[in-house]
Amino acid sequence: MAGRRVNVNVGVLGHIDSGKTALARALSTTASTAAFDRPPQSRERGVTLDLGFSCLALPLPGPGRAAELQLTLVDCPGHASLIRTIIGGAQIIDLMMLVIDVTKGMQTQSAECLVIGQIACQKLIVVLNKVDLLAEDKRQAAIDRMTRKMQKTLENTKFQGAPILPVAAKPGGPEAPDTEAPQGISELIEVLKSQISIPTRDPSGPFLMSVDHCFSIKGQGTVMTGTVLSGSVSLGDSVEIPALKVVRKVKSMQMFHTPVTEAAQGDRLGLCVTQFDPKALERGLVCTPGSLRTLHAALVSVEKIPYFRGPLHTKAKFHISVGHETVMGRLLFFSPAPDGFDREPVLDSFDLSREYLFQEQYLSKDAAPAAADGPQAGAAGQCPRQQWALVEFEKPVTCPQLCLVIGSRLDADIHTNSCRLAFHGVLLHGLEDKNYAETFLPTLKVYKMKHKHGVVDRVMDDHSVIGRSLFKKETNIQLFVGLEVQLSTGERGVIDSAFGQSGKFKIHIPGGLSSESKKTLAPAVKKRGRPGRGEASVQEEGPERPEPQHVTLSLSFKRYVFDPHKRMVQS
């Protein structure tokens, strides 16, 4: 590591017009080709429309360390409609700066950025920007008041106790001349230095880079800029662009205008390869040839975001963000079997040998009672420690295993004060085969518990009774022959055959009926005598018996959701 720059990625996130780009500019010592709203559309509209990158070079803390620490500042857009871009940017950061307009406090996108930060990174610094707009005689009181508010906001997050600093990144506002120096920047840099942990970077394994900008240089080739997610790359290597299904050779590389011959995990890199049309790749992935797979569906470990209002239903569609891609996906939720609700979560693999319980919706403490369907929701609304979803993508996605997945409702009204981010998780198992419904899903043992209830119609003999009301008249009872039923009197029986055409059926009771059960099932009265012509119907003599009690029948079985034969299984 000695003699080499150590790169740490710092995200700059917040609501639109909170001054993120001005803050990135005030902190930066070097800008990239995409920094500070350079794209013409951003300049025209006066807002950040894409990720911007710049860097701040600092001495690396600690004796005997490499010469320089490079902080790559990832300036994310703040507009609600650009949440896909924000999610993409958040996945490559090591530390997050949440920029708050001190005159307005937390706003809708500030809250969404805080949620993304909780999912994607471990450390946070809150920057109260635009303090120069506060009246000088009331400035400190307003800063103290906003600091307390932000401390309360962070109380129930993993960022409790995070540093909160006042700054004025561009005194006077964006149109003001650059004569007045930014305020609070040197203090912010000191806090950045104290908060940054030098991440462990692993250069081994296949090369994978998240590309966020792409452009051509006449006579040289096409440049892809991005962040190396894993592995390493050197001059002359061949790299694949999976979205275009092409392989290109690396001609040259730069890190913030400095030529380099190699780059590794965590580095911010410009990669020049042999020519292709840059318009074909706005953003995406570049990797070691053959190392990435294109998926049509995936098994994902999911966790609901508590700020999302409403349940997560099976068969519902969400916007699924995987890396820099966002596509529509349909979900099917499932959990461990009830005896496995307390099992330790596993976030690096999926066990296809286990059985899983189908859920109509994601189980959470607020939703579990509504979702309860007998054993389907566990005991007394108990929630499992881990839940999963089968996500079926409307368009194939290219992504690595174990990558972050975020589910959102991006079509929700951005003017309502509600969180659009619904759940997050880890992609545990990808399905590459387009025909996965036939080739893979039958091996996924997700079951529904089915329960049917009926009554004993009458007794045939000590070992046989006739049942009714368990099936409809048109049901093919032959499918249920051999399944076990439970009588409310305690006996267990086996469905033997259909009885007549009205949905009744014969039950064989191997152990026979007990004497108590026979009494319970005895007919109410003796048969009536048949009256002769002209005679009134007269009941035969004999004592009247009490009305019989209904003896109920219950039938329970598993049906596997993806079993093409729709078999019924009893444990």
Coordinates of C-alpha atoms in Angstrom, one line a residue:
M1 CA 0.0 0.0 0.0
A2 CA 3.0 2.3 0.6
G3 CA 3.4 5.1 -2.0
R4 CA -0.1 4.6 -3.4
R5 CA -3.2 6.7 -3.0
V6 CA -5.9 5.2 -0.8
N7 CA -9.3 6.0 -2.1
V8 CA -12.4 6.5 0.1
N9 CA -15.8 7.3 -1.5
V10 CA -17.8 10.0 0.3
G11 CA -21.4 10.5 -0.8
V12 CA -22.9 14.0 -0.8
L13 CA -26.7 13.5 -0.5
G14 CA -29.7 15.6 0.4
H15 CA -32.9 17.4 -0.8
I16 CA -32.8 19.4 -4.0
D17 CA -31.3 22.9 -3.5
S18 CA -29.7 22.1 -0.2
G19 CA -26.3 23.1 -1.6
K20 CA -24.7 19.7 -2.2
T21 CA -22.8 20.7 -5.4
A22 CA -21.5 23.9 -3.8
L23 CA -20.3 21.9 -0.9
A24 CA -18.5 19.4 -3.2
R25 CA -16.9 22.3 -5.0
A26 CA -15.8 24.0 -1.8
L27 CA -14.2 20.7 -0.5
S28 CA -12.6 19.5 -3.8
T29 CA -9.0 19.9 -4.9
T30 CA -9.5 18.1 -8.3
A31 CA -12.7 17.7 -10.5
S32 CA -13.6 15.0 -12.9
T33 CA -15.1 15.4 -16.3
A34 CA -18.6 15.0 -14.7
A35 CA -18.2 17.3 -11.6
F36 CA -20.1 20.3 -10.5
D37 CA -23.1 20.0 -12.9
R38 CA -20.9 20.2 -16.0
P39 CA -23.4 18.4 -18.3
P40 CA -25.3 21.1 -20.4
Q41 CA -28.7 20.0 -19.1
S42 CA -27.6 20.5 -15.5
R43 CA -26.3 24.0 -16.3
E44 CA -29.5 24.9 -18.2
R45 CA -31.8 23.8 -15.4
G46 CA -29.6 24.8 -12.5
V47 CA -29.9 21.5 -10.8
T48 CA -27.8 18.3 -10.5
L49 CA -29.2 15.7 -12.9
D50 CA -26.5 13.0 -12.6
L51 CA -23.8 11.8 -10.3
G52 CA -20.9 14.2 -10.1
F53 CA -17.3 13.2 -9.0
S54 CA -14.5 15.3 -7.6
C55 CA -11.8 14.6 -5.1
L56 CA -10.1 16.0 -2.0
A57 CA -6.5 14.9 -1.4
L58 CA -5.3 14.7 2.3
P59 CA -2.3 13.4 4.1
L60 CA -3.1 9.8 5.3
P61 CA -3.4 9.8 9.1
G62 CA -1.1 7.5 11.1
P63 CA 2.7 6.9 11.0
G64 CA 4.2 4.7 8.3
R65 CA 1.1 4.9 6.0
A66 CA 0.9 5.6 2.3
A67 CA 1.5 9.2 1.2
E68 CA -2.0 10.3 0.4
L69 CA -5.6 9.8 1.2
Q70 CA -8.0 10.5 -1.7
L71 CA -11.6 11.3 -0.8
T72 CA -13.8 10.9 -3.9
L73 CA -16.9 13.1 -3.4
V74 CA -19.9 11.5 -5.1
D75 CA -22.4 14.4 -5.6
C76 CA -25.8 12.8 -5.9
P77 CA -28.9 14.6 -7.4
G78 CA -31.5 15.7 -4.9
H79 CA -34.7 15.7 -7.1
A80 CA -37.2 13.1 -6.3
S81 CA -37.5 11.9 -9.9
L82 CA -33.8 11.0 -9.8
I83 CA -34.0 8.5 -6.9
R84 CA -32.7 5.7 -9.2
T85 CA -29.5 7.7 -9.7
I86 CA -29.2 8.4 -6.0
I87 CA -29.6 4.7 -5.2
G88 CA -26.9 3.9 -7.7
G89 CA -24.6 6.5 -6.2
A90 CA -25.2 5.4 -2.6
Q91 CA -24.0 1.8 -3.3
I92 CA -20.5 2.9 -4.0
I93 CA -19.9 5.1 -0.9
D94 CA -18.0 4.4 2.3
L95 CA -19.2 7.4 4.2
M96 CA -22.2 9.7 3.7
M97 CA -22.6 13.5 4.1
L98 CA -26.3 14.4 4.5
V99 CA -26.6 18.0 3.5
I100 CA -29.5 19.9 5.2
D101 CA -30.7 23.4 4.3
V102 CA -30.5 24.9 7.8
T103 CA -33.4 27.3 6.9
K104 CA -35.7 24.4 6.0
G105 CA -34.6 21.3 8.0
M106 CA -35.4 17.7 7.0
Q107 CA -37.3 17.5 3.8
T108 CA -38.8 14.6 1.9
Q109 CA -35.7 13.7 -0.1
S110 CA -33.5 14.3 2.9
A111 CA -35.4 11.6 4.7
E112 CA -35.2 9.2 1.6
C113 CA -31.4 9.9 1.5
L114 CA -31.2 9.0 5.2
V115 CA -33.0 5.7 4.6
I116 CA -30.6 4.9 1.7
G117 CA -27.7 5.8 3.9
Q118 CA -28.8 3.4 6.6
I119 CA -29.0 0.6 4.0
A120 CA -25.8 1.4 2.0
C121 CA -23.2 2.8 4.4
Q122 CA -21.9 2.7 8.0
K123 CA -21.0 6.3 8.8
L124 CA -22.7 9.6 8.5
I125 CA -21.9 13.3 8.9
V126 CA -24.8 15.8 8.9
V127 CA -23.9 19.2 7.3
L128 CA -26.2 22.1 8.1
N129 CA -25.6 24.3 5.0
K130 CA -26.5 27.9 4.2
V131 CA -26.0 29.2 7.7
D132 CA -25.0 32.6 6.1
L133 CA -28.7 33.0 5.3
L134 CA -29.6 33.1 9.0
A135 CA -29.9 36.5 10.7
E136 CA -26.5 37.1 12.4
D137 CA -28.0 38.0 15.9
K138 CA -30.1 34.8 15.8
R139 CA -27.7 32.5 13.9
Q140 CA -26.2 30.5 16.7
A141 CA -29.6 29.9 18.4
A142 CA -31.1 28.7 15.0
I143 CA -28.1 26.4 14.5
D144 CA -28.4 25.0 18.0
R145 CA -32.2 24.4 17.5
M146 CA -31.6 22.6 14.2
T147 CA -28.8 20.5 15.7
R148 CA -31.2 19.3 18.4
K149 CA -33.8 18.5 15.8
M150 CA -31.3 16.5 13.8
Q151 CA -30.1 14.7 16.9
K152 CA -33.7 13.6 17.6
T153 CA -34.1 12.5 14.0
L154 CA -31.0 10.3 14.2
E155 CA -32.0 8.8 17.6
N156 CA -33.7 5.7 16.2
T157 CA -31.2 5.1 13.4
K158 CA -27.8 3.5 13.3
F159 CA -26.3 7.0 13.0
Q160 CA -27.2 8.1 16.5
G161 CA -24.6 10.5 17.8
A162 CA -23.3 11.3 14.3
P163 CA -21.4 14.7 14.0
I164 CA -23.5 17.7 13.0
L165 CA -21.6 20.7 11.6
P166 CA -22.7 24.2 10.4
V167 CA -21.2 25.4 7.1
A168 CA -21.9 28.0 4.4
A169 CA -20.5 26.3 1.2
K170 CA -21.4 29.3 -1.1
P171 CA -22.1 32.5 1.0
G172 CA -24.7 34.7 -0.7
G173 CA -26.1 31.9 -2.8
P174 CA -25.3 30.4 -6.2
E175 CA -25.4 33.7 -8.1
A176 CA -23.1 35.5 -5.6
P177 CA -19.6 36.3 -6.7
D178 CA -16.8 34.0 -5.5
T179 CA -15.1 36.7 -3.5
E180 CA -16.4 35.5 -0.1
A181 CA -14.8 32.4 1.2
P182 CA -16.9 29.4 2.3
Q183 CA -17.4 29.0 6.0
G184 CA -16.9 25.9 8.2
I185 CA -15.0 23.9 5.5
S186 CA -11.7 23.5 7.4
E187 CA -13.7 22.2 10.4
L188 CA -15.6 19.8 8.2
I189 CA -12.4 18.5 6.7
E190 CA -11.1 17.8 10.2
V191 CA -14.3 15.9 11.1
L192 CA -14.0 13.9 7.8
K193 CA -10.5 12.9 8.7
S194 CA -11.6 11.8 12.1
Q195 CA -14.6 9.8 10.9
I196 CA -12.9 8.0 8.0
S197 CA -11.8 4.4 8.5
I198 CA -9.4 3.2 5.9
P199 CA -11.4 0.4 4.2
T200 CA -9.9 -3.0 3.6
R201 CA -9.6 -3.4 -0.2
D202 CA -9.3 -6.9 -1.8
P203 CA -7.6 -6.8 -5.3
S204 CA -8.2 -10.5 -5.8
G205 CA -11.0 -12.1 -7.8
P206 CA -12.7 -11.0 -11.0
F207 CA -12.7 -7.3 -11.9
L208 CA -16.0 -5.5 -11.6
M209 CA -16.5 -1.8 -12.1
S210 CA -19.7 0.3 -11.8
V211 CA -19.8 2.7 -14.7
D212 CA -21.6 6.0 -14.3
H213 CA -20.4 8.1 -17.3
C214 CA -19.3 7.2 -20.8
F215 CA -17.9 9.4 -23.6
S216 CA -15.5 9.1 -26.6
I217 CA -12.2 10.9 -27.2
K218 CA -11.4 11.2 -30.9
G219 CA -8.4 9.1 -31.9
Q220 CA -8.1 7.4 -28.6
G221 CA -11.2 5.4 -27.9
T222 CA -14.2 5.3 -25.5
V223 CA -13.8 6.3 -21.8
M224 CA -15.9 4.7 -19.1
T225 CA -15.6 6.3 -15.6
G226 CA -16.7 4.6 -12.5
T227 CA -15.8 2.9 -9.2
V228 CA -14.0 -0.4 -9.0
L229 CA -16.3 -2.7 -7.0
S230 CA -14.1 -5.8 -6.8
G231 CA -10.9 -7.2 -8.2
S232 CA -8.3 -5.3 -10.1
V233 CA -7.5 -4.2 -13.7
S234 CA -4.2 -3.4 -15.6
L235 CA -3.2 -1.9 -18.9
G236 CA -3.8 -4.4 -21.8
D237 CA -6.4 -6.4 -20.0
S238 CA -9.6 -7.4 -21.8
V239 CA -12.9 -6.3 -20.2
E240 CA -16.5 -7.2 -21.0
I241 CA -19.4 -4.8 -21.2
P242 CA -22.2 -7.3 -20.6
A243 CA -25.0 -4.9 -21.5
L244 CA -23.6 -4.6 -25.0
K245 CA -22.2 -8.2 -25.2
V246 CA -18.8 -6.9 -26.3
V247 CA -15.2 -7.4 -25.1
R248 CA -12.8 -4.5 -25.4
K249 CA -9.0 -4.0 -24.6
V250 CA -7.9 -1.5 -22.0
K251 CA -5.7 1.2 -23.7
S252 CA -5.1 3.6 -20.9
M253 CA -6.4 4.5 -17.4
Q254 CA -6.5 7.6 -15.2
M255 CA -7.5 8.5 -11.7
F256 CA -8.5 12.2 -11.6
H257 CA -6.3 13.1 -14.5
T258 CA -3.3 11.1 -13.2
P259 CA -2.3 8.2 -15.6
V260 CA -2.0 4.8 -13.8
T261 CA -1.1 1.3 -15.0
E262 CA -3.4 -0.6 -12.6
A263 CA -6.4 0.0 -10.3
A264 CA -8.1 -2.1 -7.6
Q265 CA -11.2 -2.4 -5.5
G266 CA -12.4 1.0 -4.2
D267 CA -10.6 3.1 -6.8
R268 CA -12.3 5.9 -8.8
L269 CA -11.2 5.2 -12.4
G270 CA -11.4 6.4 -16.0
L271 CA -10.9 3.4 -18.3
C272 CA -10.2 4.1 -22.0
V273 CA -10.9 1.1 -24.2
T274 CA -11.1 0.5 -28.0
Q275 CA -13.9 2.4 -29.6
F276 CA -17.6 1.7 -29.1
D277 CA -20.7 4.0 -29.2
P278 CA -20.8 5.7 -25.8
K279 CA -24.5 6.5 -26.2
A280 CA -25.2 2.7 -25.9
L281 CA -23.9 2.6 -22.3
E282 CA -25.1 5.5 -20.2
R283 CA -24.3 3.5 -17.0
G284 CA -23.9 -0.1 -16.1
L285 CA -21.1 -2.6 -15.4
V286 CA -17.8 -3.6 -16.9
C287 CA -16.1 -6.8 -15.8
T288 CA -13.7 -9.7 -16.4
P289 CA -15.0 -11.5 -19.5
G290 CA -17.5 -14.2 -18.5
S291 CA -17.7 -13.3 -14.8
L292 CA -21.2 -11.8 -14.7
R293 CA -24.5 -13.4 -15.3
T294 CA -27.7 -12.0 -16.8
L295 CA -30.7 -12.9 -14.6
H296 CA -34.4 -13.3 -15.3
A297 CA -35.3 -13.8 -11.7
A298 CA -33.7 -14.0 -8.3
L299 CA -34.1 -15.2 -4.7
V300 CA -33.6 -12.3 -2.4
S301 CA -33.3 -12.0 1.4
V302 CA -35.7 -9.1 2.1
E303 CA -36.2 -6.6 5.0
K304 CA -39.0 -4.1 5.0
I305 CA -38.1 -0.4 5.4
P306 CA -40.1 0.7 8.5
Y307 CA -40.9 4.1 7.1
F308 CA -42.8 2.6 4.1
R309 CA -46.5 2.8 4.7
G310 CA -48.7 -0.2 4.0
P311 CA -48.1 -3.9 3.5
L312 CA -45.8 -5.7 0.9
H313 CA -48.1 -8.1 -0.9
T314 CA -47.2 -11.2 -2.8
K315 CA -47.8 -10.6 -6.6
A316 CA -47.3 -6.9 -6.1
K317 CA -44.9 -5.1 -8.5
F318 CA -42.1 -2.8 -7.4
H319 CA -39.2 -0.9 -8.9
I320 CA -36.2 -3.1 -8.2
S321 CA -32.8 -1.4 -8.1
V322 CA -29.8 -3.7 -8.6
G323 CA -26.6 -1.7 -9.0
H324 CA -27.2 1.1 -11.5
E325 CA -30.2 -0.8 -13.1
T326 CA -33.8 -0.3 -12.0
V327 CA -36.5 -2.5 -13.5
M328 CA -40.0 -3.6 -12.6
G329 CA -40.3 -6.9 -10.7
R330 CA -43.1 -9.0 -9.3
L331 CA -42.6 -10.5 -5.8
L332 CA -43.6 -13.7 -4.0
F333 CA -42.8 -13.7 -0.3
F334 CA -41.9 -16.7 1.8
S335 CA -40.5 -17.4 5.3
P336 CA -39.0 -20.4 7.2
A337 CA -41.4 -23.0 8.3
P338 CA -42.9 -21.9 11.7
D339 CA -40.4 -24.0 13.7
G340 CA -37.6 -22.1 12.0
F341 CA -38.8 -18.6 12.7
D342 CA -36.0 -18.0 15.3
R343 CA -33.2 -19.4 13.0
E344 CA -30.1 -17.2 12.6
P345 CA -30.3 -15.2 9.3
V346 CA -28.0 -16.3 6.5
L347 CA -27.0 -13.5 4.1
D348 CA -24.4 -15.2 1.9
S349 CA -26.3 -18.2 0.5
F350 CA -29.7 -19.8 0.0
D351 CA -30.5 -23.4 1.1
L352 CA -32.6 -25.2 -1.5
S353 CA -32.8 -28.3 0.6
R354 CA -35.1 -26.7 3.2
E355 CA -38.8 -26.2 3.0
Y356 CA -40.3 -22.7 3.2
L357 CA -43.7 -21.3 4.0
F358 CA -45.6 -19.2 1.5
Q359 CA -46.8 -15.8 2.7
E360 CA -49.5 -13.6 1.2
Q361 CA -47.5 -10.6 2.4
Y362 CA -44.2 -9.8 4.1
L363 CA -44.7 -10.5 7.8
S364 CA -44.0 -7.6 10.1
K365 CA -45.3 -6.8 13.6
D366 CA -47.9 -4.3 12.4
A367 CA -49.0 -6.6 9.5
A368 CA -48.7 -10.1 11.0
P369 CA -52.2 -10.3 12.6
A370 CA -53.9 -9.3 9.3
A371 CA -51.7 -11.8 7.4
A372 CA -52.4 -14.6 9.8
D373 CA -54.0 -17.6 8.1
G374 CA -53.7 -20.4 10.6
P375 CA -50.0 -21.5 10.8
Q376 CA -49.2 -19.3 7.8
A377 CA -48.1 -16.4 10.1
G378 CA -46.6 -18.4 13.0
A379 CA -47.8 -18.4 16.6
A380 CA -49.6 -15.3 17.8
G381 CA -48.4 -13.0 15.0
Q382 CA -44.8 -14.0 15.6
C383 CA -42.4 -12.7 12.9
P384 CA -39.5 -14.7 11.5
R385 CA -35.9 -13.3 11.8
Q386 CA -35.4 -13.7 8.0
Q387 CA -37.8 -13.6 5.0
W388 CA -37.2 -14.0 1.3
A389 CA -38.8 -13.2 -2.0
L390 CA -38.8 -14.6 -5.4
V391 CA -38.3 -11.5 -7.7
E392 CA -39.3 -12.0 -11.3
F393 CA -37.8 -9.2 -13.4
E394 CA -39.8 -7.7 -16.3
K395 CA -36.4 -7.2 -18.1
P396 CA -33.3 -9.2 -17.6
V397 CA -30.6 -7.6 -15.3
T398 CA -26.9 -8.1 -15.2
C399 CA -25.5 -8.1 -11.7
P400 CA -23.1 -9.9 -9.3
Q401 CA -24.2 -12.4 -6.7
L402 CA -24.8 -11.0 -3.1
C403 CA -25.4 -7.5 -4.4
L404 CA -27.7 -4.9 -2.7
V405 CA -31.3 -4.9 -3.9
I406 CA -33.7 -2.0 -3.1
G407 CA -37.4 -2.2 -3.9
S408 CA -39.3 1.1 -4.3
R409 CA -42.6 2.5 -5.4
L410 CA -41.2 5.2 -7.7
D411 CA -44.6 5.9 -9.3
A412 CA -45.9 7.2 -6.0
D413 CA -46.7 10.9 -5.9
I414 CA -43.5 12.8 -5.1
H415 CA -45.5 15.6 -3.5
T416 CA -46.8 13.4 -0.7
N417 CA -44.8 13.3 2.5
S418 CA -44.2 9.5 2.4
C419 CA -41.3 7.2 1.9
R420 CA -41.2 5.5 -1.5
L421 CA -38.5 3.0 -0.5
A422 CA -40.2 -0.2 0.5
F423 CA -37.6 -2.9 1.2
H424 CA -34.0 -3.8 0.8
G425 CA -32.1 -7.0 0.7
V426 CA -29.3 -9.2 -0.7
L427 CA -29.5 -11.1 -4.0
L428 CA -28.7 -14.7 -2.8
H429 CA -29.4 -16.8 -5.9
G430 CA -29.8 -15.7 -9.5
L431 CA -31.8 -17.5 -12.2
E432 CA -30.2 -17.3 -15.6
D433 CA -32.4 -19.7 -17.5
K434 CA -35.2 -17.9 -19.3
N435 CA -37.3 -21.0 -18.7
Y436 CA -36.7 -21.0 -14.9
A437 CA -40.4 -21.5 -14.2
E438 CA -40.1 -25.1 -15.7
T439 CA -36.4 -25.8 -14.9
F440 CA -35.8 -24.3 -11.5
L441 CA -38.9 -23.4 -9.6
P442 CA -40.2 -27.0 -9.1
T443 CA -37.0 -27.5 -7.0
L444 CA -37.9 -24.5 -4.7
K445 CA -40.0 -26.1 -1.9
V446 CA -42.3 -23.3 -1.0
Y447 CA -45.6 -24.6 0.4
K448 CA -49.0 -23.4 1.5
M449 CA -50.8 -25.0 4.4
K450 CA -54.4 -26.0 3.4
H451 CA -57.1 -26.7 5.9
K452 CA -60.6 -28.2 5.1
H453 CA -63.4 -28.8 7.6
G454 CA -66.5 -31.0 7.4
V455 CA -68.8 -33.2 9.5
V456 CA -69.5 -36.9 10.0
D457 CA -72.8 -37.6 8.3
R458 CA -73.4 -41.1 9.8
V459 CA -71.8 -44.3 11.0
M460 CA -71.5 -47.3 8.7
D461 CA -69.9 -49.7 11.1
D462 CA -67.2 -49.7 13.9
H463 CA -64.5 -48.9 11.4
S464 CA -66.3 -46.8 8.8
V465 CA -68.1 -43.4 8.7
I466 CA -69.5 -41.3 6.0
G467 CA -68.3 -37.6 5.8
R468 CA -69.8 -34.6 4.2
S469 CA -69.2 -30.8 3.7
L470 CA -65.5 -31.2 3.2
F471 CA -65.7 -31.1 -0.6
K472 CA -67.8 -29.5 -3.2
K473 CA -70.1 -31.6 -5.3
E474 CA -67.9 -31.3 -8.3
T475 CA -64.6 -32.1 -6.5
N476 CA -62.7 -35.2 -7.7
I477 CA -62.5 -37.0 -4.4
Q478 CA -60.2 -39.6 -5.9
L479 CA -57.4 -37.0 -5.6
F480 CA -57.8 -37.0 -1.8
V481 CA -58.0 -40.8 -1.3
G482 CA -55.4 -41.9 1.2
L483 CA -55.2 -38.6 3.1
E484 CA -55.6 -38.6 6.8
V485 CA -58.5 -36.8 8.5
Q486 CA -58.9 -36.0 12.2
L487 CA -62.3 -36.5 14.0
S488 CA -63.2 -34.1 16.8
T489 CA -63.8 -37.1 19.0
G490 CA -60.1 -37.9 18.7
E491 CA -59.9 -40.7 16.1
R492 CA -57.8 -40.5 13.0
G493 CA -59.2 -41.9 9.7
V494 CA -58.2 -42.2 6.1
I495 CA -60.3 -41.1 3.1
D496 CA -61.3 -44.4 1.4
S497 CA -63.5 -43.5 -1.5
A498 CA -66.3 -41.2 -2.8
F499 CA -69.8 -42.0 -1.6
G500 CA -72.5 -41.2 -4.1
Q501 CA -72.5 -38.1 -6.3
S502 CA -73.2 -35.3 -3.7
G503 CA -69.6 -34.8 -2.4
K504 CA -69.9 -37.3 0.4
F505 CA -67.1 -39.7 1.1
K506 CA -66.2 -42.9 3.1
I507 CA -63.6 -42.8 5.9
H508 CA -61.9 -45.9 7.1
I509 CA -60.9 -45.7 10.8
P510 CA -58.1 -48.2 11.4
G511 CA -58.4 -48.2 15.2
G512 CA -62.2 -48.2 15.2
L513 CA -64.6 -45.9 16.9
S514 CA -64.6 -45.6 20.7
S515 CA -67.8 -46.4 22.6
E516 CA -68.1 -42.7 23.5
S517 CA -67.8 -41.7 19.9
K518 CA -70.5 -44.2 19.0
K519 CA -72.9 -42.7 21.6
T520 CA -72.1 -39.2 20.3
L521 CA -72.9 -40.3 16.7
A522 CA -76.1 -42.3 17.6
P523 CA -79.2 -41.2 15.6
A524 CA -81.6 -38.8 17.3
V525 CA -84.7 -41.0 17.2
K526 CA -85.8 -44.4 16.0
K527 CA -87.0 -44.6 12.4
R528 CA -90.5 -43.5 11.9
G529 CA -93.1 -46.2 10.9
R530 CA -94.5 -45.9 7.4
P531 CA -98.2 -44.9 7.7
G532 CA -100.9 -46.9 5.9
R533 CA -103.4 -45.3 3.5
G534 CA -105.6 -42.8 5.4
E535 CA -103.6 -43.1 8.6
A536 CA -101.8 -40.3 10.2
S537 CA -98.1 -40.7 10.7
V538 CA -97.5 -42.0 14.2
Q539 CA -94.0 -42.2 15.8
E540 CA -93.1 -45.7 17.0
E541 CA -93.2 -46.2 20.7
G542 CA -89.9 -46.0 22.5
P543 CA -88.0 -43.4 24.5
E544 CA -86.8 -40.3 22.6
R545 CA -83.0 -40.0 22.3
P546 CA -81.2 -36.6 22.8
E547 CA -80.2 -34.7 19.6
P548 CA -76.7 -36.0 18.5
Q549 CA -73.7 -33.7 18.6
H550 CA -72.0 -32.9 15.3
V551 CA -68.7 -34.6 15.0
T552 CA -66.4 -32.5 12.9
L553 CA -63.7 -33.6 10.5
S554 CA -60.5 -31.7 9.7
L555 CA -58.1 -32.3 6.8
S556 CA -54.7 -30.5 6.7
F557 CA -52.1 -30.9 4.0
K558 CA -49.3 -29.0 2.2
R559 CA -49.4 -28.0 -1.4
Y560 CA -46.2 -26.9 -3.0
V561 CA -46.6 -23.6 -4.9
F562 CA -44.3 -24.6 -7.8
D563 CA -45.2 -28.3 -8.0
P564 CA -46.5 -28.8 -11.6
H565 CA -48.6 -31.8 -10.4
K566 CA -50.3 -29.9 -7.6
R567 CA -49.8 -32.8 -5.2
M568 CA -51.1 -32.8 -1.7
V569 CA -48.6 -33.8 1.0
Q570 CA -49.1 -34.7 4.7
S571 CA -46.1 -34.8 7.0

